[in-house]
Amino acid sequence: MRAQPPASHHVGGQFVESTGDSFESRFPATGEVIARLRAADPELIDRTVDAAAEAHREWAATPPVERGRVLRRAADLIRERNHDLSVLETLDTGKPLQETLVADAMSGADCLEHFGNVIATDTTDLIPLGGSPGASFAYTRREPLGVCVGIGAWNYPIQIACWKAAPALAAGNSMVFKPSEVTPLTALRLAAILVEAGLPPGAFNVLQGAGDVGGALVAHPRVAKVSVTGSVATGERVAAAAATGLKHVTLELGGKSPLIVFDDAELDNAVSGAMLGNFYSTGQVCSNGTRVFVHRSVYDEFLARVAARTERIVLGDPLDEATQMGPLVSAVQHAKVLDYLRIGRDDDGARVVTGGEAVSVAGLPGGLFVRPTVFADVTDDMRIAREEIFGPVMCVLPFDDEDEVVARANSTQFGLAAGVFTRDIARGHRVIARLEAGTCWINTYNLTPVAMPFGGYKHSGIGRENGRAALDHYSQIKSVYVELGDVDAPY
Ligand code: NDP
């Protein structure tokens, strides 16, 4: 097996094996088994949380500037090994190497570097409290939470692991990370790299397994915080379980985000944004702009241009750098997307502009491919316009005026992201201010530099990753009142 790791888990600075159920990782372009692993058993889960609690003491006492140095060293190692890490990510996810070379491990490295810098320059507040000069004041300390659990999804495995590990470790926490069972491999590489960069053994651990392992970690009494990326249903389950013991939670969940194209938009840019926001990573991106609202006066022209460019997308072997779109990640996801293509066509009655079916790619008979699909004449009540599909499926909906489109865009339980294309700068800002979404773009879509906080409103999540904001979600503030004068008491 060409991607078999030394062992299934990375605990206390070492690869370790367990006796739990075995499972396979497959290359979605061929079905080839690339690794066989075992899930963590209860004994290993306990041992790992103990190791993380032990390491937390040393790591929390390490000066912030040194913690930052370790994270930046890890970022450098990731960049040096980007090609290997990208090939592994492509094998595990099926995403084209063209993408993984620039968007996965590299974003993870950016995040480690960013929080390495942020923590090294972090300052807290000094609050003068009046009285005679210097008589009393307060200051704040930023302190870590303790053992944090990270639970990842399968669409951006190493990126998600880094987006959780970097702020957690920067703030002085330790972490136990459980990747998705579908994509277990690159998080193990990250764990080894962090140790090589100087992280104390046990400060970042990786345990494999499915939702039950995630559930056991969330329920563990020594865990202080949980951050999960996944579906709304999982987020609700995790938040409910975390309520016992009042654990902190960060939830990065799904979306059905609006992308609004006004009649004055630069149309080719809007088409580019819509395609990036629906077809990148074979459409398996939580922030995708899957409801593309296009002003009726440019609707037909938009559809013509999007169809022509969509039909030129190169599907193929993800390991070939010329390939622009790979397969879906798993047979389960493939079946789910095909079902939505049928629902859109037959039940909802939307118009298929292009795509709409599975496709086989020469030389890859076992590949889980679907044609990138554009549905037109979609209405707000259709299931394809309301439910997260998580595949390369763009829904295009016509609109007539600004108030109408804002109301329709907001008419969803989700609130992860939103985008607007317009040449009118005032309208761009005005509309974005009215949209109920946590991560927004004007005249582009789906760019997520790590300096920008990322997260959702409404059912799309709680808390933020990246920016400086994530640090607040992995730390607690201690306020200290200092009295330099006498204590005034009525007794
Ligand atoms: P899930 O939400 O089921 O899984 C996300 C992670 O949570 C996985 O690591 C999973 O483990 C784990 N998990 C599942 N149940 C629990 C639990 N009770 N306690 C703790 N951890 C748990 O997503 P799926 O991978 O099944 O994808 C299903 C759908 O979710 C997709 O079709 C898509 O719509 C959406 N999704 C959204 C993402 C986003 O970024 N917002 C990312 C991925 C999916 P395991 O998978 O190993 O069983």
Coordinates of C-alpha atoms and ligand atoms in Angstrom, one line a residue, residues 151-155 160 178-182 209-212 214-215 218 228-231 234 237-238 252-255 285-286 333 336 388-390 416, ligand 1:
I151 CA -12.3 17.0 14.9
G152 CA -11.7 17.3 11.2
A153 CA -13.7 16.9 8.0
W154 CA -12.5 15.1 4.8
N155 CA -12.5 18.0 2.4
I160 CA -8.2 21.9 8.9
K178 CA -9.2 13.2 15.2
P179 CA -9.2 13.4 11.4
S180 CA -12.1 12.2 9.4
E181 CA -12.0 8.5 9.0
V182 CA -12.2 9.1 5.2
G209 CA -11.5 6.6 14.2
A210 CA -15.0 7.4 13.3
G211 CA -17.7 9.5 15.1
D212 CA -17.6 7.3 18.1
G214 CA -14.8 11.8 18.3
G215 CA -17.7 11.4 20.7
V218 CA -15.8 15.2 23.4
V228 CA -15.2 20.5 15.0
T229 CA -15.5 21.0 11.2
G230 CA -18.4 19.1 9.6
S231 CA -22.1 19.0 9.1
T234 CA -22.7 16.7 13.8
R237 CA -24.5 16.6 18.6
V238 CA -21.0 17.8 19.6
E252 CA -17.3 25.3 11.5
L253 CA -20.4 23.8 9.8
G254 CA -22.1 23.7 6.5
G255 CA -23.6 26.4 4.2
V285 CA -16.1 23.3 0.2
C286 CA -18.3 24.5 3.1
Q333 CA -20.5 11.3 -1.2
K336 CA -25.3 11.6 -2.4
E388 CA -26.0 21.5 1.2
I389 CA -25.0 19.1 -1.7
F390 CA -21.2 19.3 -1.3
L416 CA -21.4 30.8 6.5
Ligands
NDP1 P1 -19.7 14.8 9.6 O1 -20.2 16.1 10.1 O2 -20.4 13.6 9.8 O3 -18.2 14.5 10.2 C1 -17.3 15.5 10.6 C2 -16.3 15.0 11.6 O4 -17.0 14.7 12.8 C3 -15.7 13.6 11.2 O5 -14.4 13.5 11.7 C4 -16.6 12.6 11.9 O6 -16.0 11.4 12.1 C5 -16.8 13.4 13.2 N1 -18.0 13.0 13.9 C6 -19.2 12.5 13.4 N2 -20.1 12.3 14.4 C7 -19.5 12.7 15.6 C8 -19.9 12.8 17.0 N3 -21.1 12.4 17.3 N4 -19.0 13.3 17.9 C9 -17.8 13.7 17.5 N5 -17.4 13.6 16.2 C10 -18.2 13.2 15.3 O7 -19.4 15.0 8.1 P2 -19.3 13.9 6.9 O8 -17.8 13.7 6.7 O9 -20.1 12.7 7.2 O10 -19.9 14.6 5.7 C11 -21.4 14.7 5.7 C12 -21.8 16.1 5.1 O11 -21.3 17.1 6.0 C13 -21.2 16.4 3.8 O12 -22.0 15.9 2.7 C14 -21.3 17.9 3.8 O13 -22.6 18.3 3.5 C15 -21.0 18.2 5.2 N6 -19.6 18.6 5.5 C16 -19.4 19.9 5.8 C17 -18.1 20.3 5.9 C18 -17.7 21.7 6.2 O14 -16.6 22.1 6.0 N7 -18.6 22.5 6.8 C19 -16.9 19.4 5.7 C20 -17.3 18.0 5.5 C21 -18.6 17.7 5.4 P3 -16.0 10.3 10.8 O15 -16.3 11.0 9.6 O16 -14.6 9.8 10.8 O17 -17.0 9.3 11.1

